[in-house]
Amino acid sequence: MQPLIRKIEAVVISIGVQSGVGTIEAVSEKDDSKKAIFQITSKTPLMTKDGYQIGISAIPVKAKIIVFVDSKSPSPMVSPPHITPLLVIYDQYDKKGEVCVGAFDKMLYCEQLNLKLHINEGTEIVDLTGKRVDRSELTEKMVFVFYDRATRSMPVQANPTKLIVTPYSEY
């Protein structure tokens, strides 16, 4: 089964903004011959590893970014590929934590990620605008998960610090 969300780790080469659309040109962190151009719209969330929204100008050249892409969305056949991401994370070196994107069932398990969430009172659950969201609204929606630690068990288990519920559905 092909995963719904693909994670790309890259290093920024250049950033541009023109007519309200931003572009981040980047190369793969593992293979600098693989280049991509990420097209940033006003709806593309740009965040830090701890879930705070930032502007495109806050991401410096040579910074590491983590880009989450819907693997089902069509990609134009140009080189380098032009990709519209679901989420861009500025991976600041002084920030700890992990980020993943997935859809969770009623038991807060994501088969694609093999991840089980344990939500507590300290877990912030919001939508992309920062408005509080009820825990019941997590199921079958695409969720951005921010957490510090996870177990090495199967499935992996995490206590997220922040969950951002998106309007996108897995189906």
JSON list of N, CA, C and O in Angstrom, two decimals, residues 125-154:
[
{"chain": "A", "resi": 125, "resn": "ILE", "atom": "N", "xyz": [-5.06, 20.83, 21.20]},
{"chain": "A", "resi": 125, "resn": "ILE", "atom": "CA", "xyz": [-5.74, 20.36, 19.99]},
{"chain": "A", "resi": 125, "resn": "ILE", "atom": "C", "xyz": [-6.42, 21.57, 19.36]},
{"chain": "A", "resi": 125, "resn": "ILE", "atom": "O", "xyz": [-7.35, 22.14, 19.93]},
{"chain": "A", "resi": 126, "resn": "VAL", "atom": "N", "xyz": [-5.95, 21.95, 18.17]},
{"chain": "A", "resi": 126, "resn": "VAL", "atom": "CA", "xyz": [-6.44, 23.16, 17.50]},
{"chain": "A", "resi": 126, "resn": "VAL", "atom": "C", "xyz": [-6.60, 22.90, 16.00]},
{"chain": "A", "resi": 126, "resn": "VAL", "atom": "O", "xyz": [-6.11, 21.89, 15.47]},
{"chain": "A", "resi": 127, "resn": "ASP", "atom": "N", "xyz": [-7.24, 23.84, 15.30]},
{"chain": "A", "resi": 127, "resn": "ASP", "atom": "CA", "xyz": [-7.28, 23.78, 13.84]},
{"chain": "A", "resi": 127, "resn": "ASP", "atom": "C", "xyz": [-6.18, 24.70, 13.31]},
{"chain": "A", "resi": 127, "resn": "ASP", "atom": "O", "xyz": [-5.38, 25.25, 14.09]},
{"chain": "A", "resi": 128, "resn": "LEU", "atom": "N", "xyz": [-6.12, 24.88, 12.01]},
{"chain": "A", "resi": 128, "resn": "LEU", "atom": "CA", "xyz": [-5.05, 25.68, 11.42]},
{"chain": "A", "resi": 128, "resn": "LEU", "atom": "C", "xyz": [-5.10, 27.15, 11.80]},
{"chain": "A", "resi": 128, "resn": "LEU", "atom": "O", "xyz": [-4.09, 27.85, 11.72]},
{"chain": "A", "resi": 129, "resn": "THR", "atom": "N", "xyz": [-6.25, 27.63, 12.26]},
{"chain": "A", "resi": 129, "resn": "THR", "atom": "CA", "xyz": [-6.36, 29.03, 12.68]},
{"chain": "A", "resi": 129, "resn": "THR", "atom": "C", "xyz": [-6.02, 29.21, 14.15]},
{"chain": "A", "resi": 129, "resn": "THR", "atom": "O", "xyz": [-5.98, 30.32, 14.65]},
{"chain": "A", "resi": 130, "resn": "GLY", "atom": "N", "xyz": [-5.81, 28.10, 14.87]},
{"chain": "A", "resi": 130, "resn": "GLY", "atom": "CA", "xyz": [-5.50, 28.17, 16.29]},
{"chain": "A", "resi": 130, "resn": "GLY", "atom": "C", "xyz": [-6.70, 28.01, 17.19]},
{"chain": "A", "resi": 130, "resn": "GLY", "atom": "O", "xyz": [-6.59, 28.05, 18.42]},
{"chain": "A", "resi": 131, "resn": "LYS", "atom": "N", "xyz": [-7.89, 27.81, 16.60]},
{"chain": "A", "resi": 131, "resn": "LYS", "atom": "CA", "xyz": [-9.12, 27.62, 17.38]},
{"chain": "A", "resi": 131, "resn": "LYS", "atom": "C", "xyz": [-9.13, 26.22, 17.98]},
{"chain": "A", "resi": 131, "resn": "LYS", "atom": "O", "xyz": [-8.80, 25.24, 17.32]},
{"chain": "A", "resi": 132, "resn": "ARG", "atom": "N", "xyz": [-9.52, 26.13, 19.25]},
{"chain": "A", "resi": 132, "resn": "ARG", "atom": "CA", "xyz": [-9.59, 24.84, 19.94]},
{"chain": "A", "resi": 132, "resn": "ARG", "atom": "C", "xyz": [-10.54, 23.89, 19.22]},
{"chain": "A", "resi": 132, "resn": "ARG", "atom": "O", "xyz": [-11.59, 24.30, 18.74]},
{"chain": "A", "resi": 133, "resn": "VAL", "atom": "N", "xyz": [-10.16, 22.62, 19.20]},
{"chain": "A", "resi": 133, "resn": "VAL", "atom": "CA", "xyz": [-10.94, 21.58, 18.54]},
{"chain": "A", "resi": 133, "resn": "VAL", "atom": "C", "xyz": [-11.16, 20.46, 19.55]},
{"chain": "A", "resi": 133, "resn": "VAL", "atom": "O", "xyz": [-10.26, 20.13, 20.33]},
{"chain": "A", "resi": 134, "resn": "ASP", "atom": "N", "xyz": [-12.35, 19.88, 19.54]},
{"chain": "A", "resi": 134, "resn": "ASP", "atom": "CA", "xyz": [-12.66, 18.77, 20.43]},
{"chain": "A", "resi": 134, "resn": "ASP", "atom": "C", "xyz": [-11.95, 17.49, 19.96]},
{"chain": "A", "resi": 134, "resn": "ASP", "atom": "O", "xyz": [-11.79, 17.27, 18.77]},
{"chain": "A", "resi": 135, "resn": "ARG", "atom": "N", "xyz": [-11.57, 16.69, 20.90]},
{"chain": "A", "resi": 135, "resn": "ARG", "atom": "CA", "xyz": [-10.87, 15.42, 20.63]},
{"chain": "A", "resi": 135, "resn": "ARG", "atom": "C", "xyz": [-11.66, 14.53, 19.66]},
{"chain": "A", "resi": 135, "resn": "ARG", "atom": "O", "xyz": [-11.10, 13.81, 18.85]},
{"chain": "A", "resi": 136, "resn": "SER", "atom": "N", "xyz": [-12.99, 14.60, 19.72]},
{"chain": "A", "resi": 136, "resn": "SER", "atom": "CA", "xyz": [-13.83, 13.77, 18.86]},
{"chain": "A", "resi": 136, "resn": "SER", "atom": "C", "xyz": [-13.68, 14.11, 17.38]},
{"chain": "A", "resi": 136, "resn": "SER", "atom": "O", "xyz": [-14.05, 13.32, 16.52]},
{"chain": "A", "resi": 137, "resn": "GLU", "atom": "N", "xyz": [-13.15, 15.28, 17.07]},
{"chain": "A", "resi": 137, "resn": "GLU", "atom": "CA", "xyz": [-12.99, 15.71, 15.68]},
{"chain": "A", "resi": 137, "resn": "GLU", "atom": "C", "xyz": [-11.67, 15.24, 15.05]},
{"chain": "A", "resi": 137, "resn": "GLU", "atom": "O", "xyz": [-11.38, 15.60, 13.92]},
{"chain": "A", "resi": 138, "resn": "LEU", "atom": "N", "xyz": [-10.90, 14.44, 15.76]},
{"chain": "A", "resi": 138, "resn": "LEU", "atom": "CA", "xyz": [-9.62, 13.95, 15.23]},
{"chain": "A", "resi": 138, "resn": "LEU", "atom": "C", "xyz": [-9.77, 12.83, 14.21]},
{"chain": "A", "resi": 138, "resn": "LEU", "atom": "O", "xyz": [-8.93, 12.66, 13.33]},
{"chain": "A", "resi": 139, "resn": "THR", "atom": "N", "xyz": [-10.82, 12.04, 14.33]},
{"chain": "A", "resi": 139, "resn": "THR", "atom": "CA", "xyz": [-10.93, 10.84, 13.50]},
{"chain": "A", "resi": 139, "resn": "THR", "atom": "C", "xyz": [-11.18, 11.16, 12.04]},
{"chain": "A", "resi": 139, "resn": "THR", "atom": "O", "xyz": [-11.95, 12.05, 11.70]},
{"chain": "A", "resi": 140, "resn": "GLU", "atom": "N", "xyz": [-10.50, 10.38, 11.21]},
{"chain": "A", "resi": 140, "resn": "GLU", "atom": "CA", "xyz": [-10.63, 10.43, 9.75]},
{"chain": "A", "resi": 140, "resn": "GLU", "atom": "C", "xyz": [-10.24, 11.77, 9.13]},
{"chain": "A", "resi": 140, "resn": "GLU", "atom": "O", "xyz": [-10.52, 12.02, 7.97]},
{"chain": "A", "resi": 141, "resn": "LYS", "atom": "N", "xyz": [-9.60, 12.64, 9.88]},
{"chain": "A", "resi": 141, "resn": "LYS", "atom": "CA", "xyz": [-9.08, 13.90, 9.35]},
{"chain": "A", "resi": 141, "resn": "LYS", "atom": "C", "xyz": [-7.56, 13.82, 9.30]},
{"chain": "A", "resi": 141, "resn": "LYS", "atom": "O", "xyz": [-6.95, 13.07, 10.05]},
{"chain": "A", "resi": 142, "resn": "MET", "atom": "N", "xyz": [-6.97, 14.60, 8.45]},
{"chain": "A", "resi": 142, "resn": "MET", "atom": "CA", "xyz": [-5.52, 14.67, 8.44]},
{"chain": "A", "resi": 142, "resn": "MET", "atom": "C", "xyz": [-5.09, 15.53, 9.61]},
{"chain": "A", "resi": 142, "resn": "MET", "atom": "O", "xyz": [-5.59, 16.64, 9.80]},
{"chain": "A", "resi": 143, "resn": "VAL", "atom": "N", "xyz": [-4.17, 14.99, 10.42]},
{"chain": "A", "resi": 143, "resn": "VAL", "atom": "CA", "xyz": [-3.74, 15.66, 11.64]},
{"chain": "A", "resi": 143, "resn": "VAL", "atom": "C", "xyz": [-2.22, 15.85, 11.61]},
{"chain": "A", "resi": 143, "resn": "VAL", "atom": "O", "xyz": [-1.49, 14.92, 11.27]},
{"chain": "A", "resi": 144, "resn": "PHE", "atom": "N", "xyz": [-1.78, 17.06, 11.94]},
{"chain": "A", "resi": 144, "resn": "PHE", "atom": "CA", "xyz": [-0.35, 17.33, 12.12]},
{"chain": "A", "resi": 144, "resn": "PHE", "atom": "C", "xyz": [-0.05, 17.04, 13.58]},
{"chain": "A", "resi": 144, "resn": "PHE", "atom": "O", "xyz": [-0.66, 17.63, 14.47]},
{"chain": "A", "resi": 145, "resn": "VAL", "atom": "N", "xyz": [0.89, 16.15, 13.84]},
{"chain": "A", "resi": 145, "resn": "VAL", "atom": "CA", "xyz": [1.20, 15.69, 15.19]},
{"chain": "A", "resi": 145, "resn": "VAL", "atom": "C", "xyz": [2.59, 16.18, 15.59]},
{"chain": "A", "resi": 145, "resn": "VAL", "atom": "O", "xyz": [3.56, 15.92, 14.88]},
{"chain": "A", "resi": 146, "resn": "PHE", "atom": "N", "xyz": [2.67, 16.87, 16.71]},
{"chain": "A", "resi": 146, "resn": "PHE", "atom": "CA", "xyz": [3.93, 17.37, 17.25]},
{"chain": "A", "resi": 146, "resn": "PHE", "atom": "C", "xyz": [4.17, 16.67, 18.58]},
{"chain": "A", "resi": 146, "resn": "PHE", "atom": "O", "xyz": [3.33, 16.73, 19.46]},
{"chain": "A", "resi": 147, "resn": "TYR", "atom": "N", "xyz": [5.32, 16.01, 18.71]},
{"chain": "A", "resi": 147, "resn": "TYR", "atom": "CA", "xyz": [5.61, 15.29, 19.95]},
{"chain": "A", "resi": 147, "resn": "TYR", "atom": "C", "xyz": [7.11, 15.29, 20.23]},
{"chain": "A", "resi": 147, "resn": "TYR", "atom": "O", "xyz": [7.93, 15.52, 19.35]},
{"chain": "A", "resi": 148, "resn": "ASP", "atom": "N", "xyz": [7.46, 15.04, 21.51]},
{"chain": "A", "resi": 148, "resn": "ASP", "atom": "CA", "xyz": [8.86, 15.04, 21.93]},
{"chain": "A", "resi": 148, "resn": "ASP", "atom": "C", "xyz": [9.48, 13.65, 21.90]},
{"chain": "A", "resi": 148, "resn": "ASP", "atom": "O", "xyz": [10.58, 13.47, 21.43]},
{"chain": "A", "resi": 149, "resn": "ARG", "atom": "N", "xyz": [8.76, 12.68, 22.44]},
{"chain": "A", "resi": 149, "resn": "ARG", "atom": "CA", "xyz": [9.30, 11.32, 22.55]},
{"chain": "A", "resi": 149, "resn": "ARG", "atom": "C", "xyz": [8.26, 10.31, 22.11]},
{"chain": "A", "resi": 149, "resn": "ARG", "atom": "O", "xyz": [7.06, 10.55, 22.21]},
{"chain": "A", "resi": 150, "resn": "ALA", "atom": "N", "xyz": [8.76, 9.15, 21.70]},
{"chain": "A", "resi": 150, "resn": "ALA", "atom": "CA", "xyz": [7.89, 8.05, 21.34]},
{"chain": "A", "resi": 150, "resn": "ALA", "atom": "C", "xyz": [8.54, 6.76, 21.82]},
{"chain": "A", "resi": 150, "resn": "ALA", "atom": "O", "xyz": [9.75, 6.68, 21.97]},
{"chain": "A", "resi": 151, "resn": "THR", "atom": "N", "xyz": [7.71, 5.76, 22.07]},
{"chain": "A", "resi": 151, "resn": "THR", "atom": "CA", "xyz": [8.23, 4.46, 22.50]},
{"chain": "A", "resi": 151, "resn": "THR", "atom": "C", "xyz": [8.81, 3.72, 21.30]},
{"chain": "A", "resi": 151, "resn": "THR", "atom": "O", "xyz": [8.55, 4.07, 20.15]},
{"chain": "A", "resi": 152, "resn": "ARG", "atom": "N", "xyz": [9.56, 2.70, 21.57]},
{"chain": "A", "resi": 152, "resn": "ARG", "atom": "CA", "xyz": [10.09, 1.84, 20.50]},
{"chain": "A", "resi": 152, "resn": "ARG", "atom": "C", "xyz": [9.22, 0.60, 20.34]},
{"chain": "A", "resi": 152, "resn": "ARG", "atom": "O", "xyz": [9.59, -0.33, 19.66]},
{"chain": "A", "resi": 153, "resn": "SER", "atom": "N", "xyz": [8.08, 0.60, 20.99]},
{"chain": "A", "resi": 153, "resn": "SER", "atom": "CA", "xyz": [7.18, -0.55, 20.91]},
{"chain": "A", "resi": 153, "resn": "SER", "atom": "C", "xyz": [6.47, -0.58, 19.56]},
{"chain": "A", "resi": 153, "resn": "SER", "atom": "O", "xyz": [6.56, 0.35, 18.77]},
{"chain": "A", "resi": 154, "resn": "MET", "atom": "N", "xyz": [5.75, -1.65, 19.33]},
{"chain": "A", "resi": 154, "resn": "MET", "atom": "CA", "xyz": [4.92, -1.77, 18.14]},
{"chain": "A", "resi": 154, "resn": "MET", "atom": "C", "xyz": [3.48, -1.90, 18.58]},
{"chain": "A", "resi": 154, "resn": "MET", "atom": "O", "xyz": [3.17, -2.86, 19.27]}
]
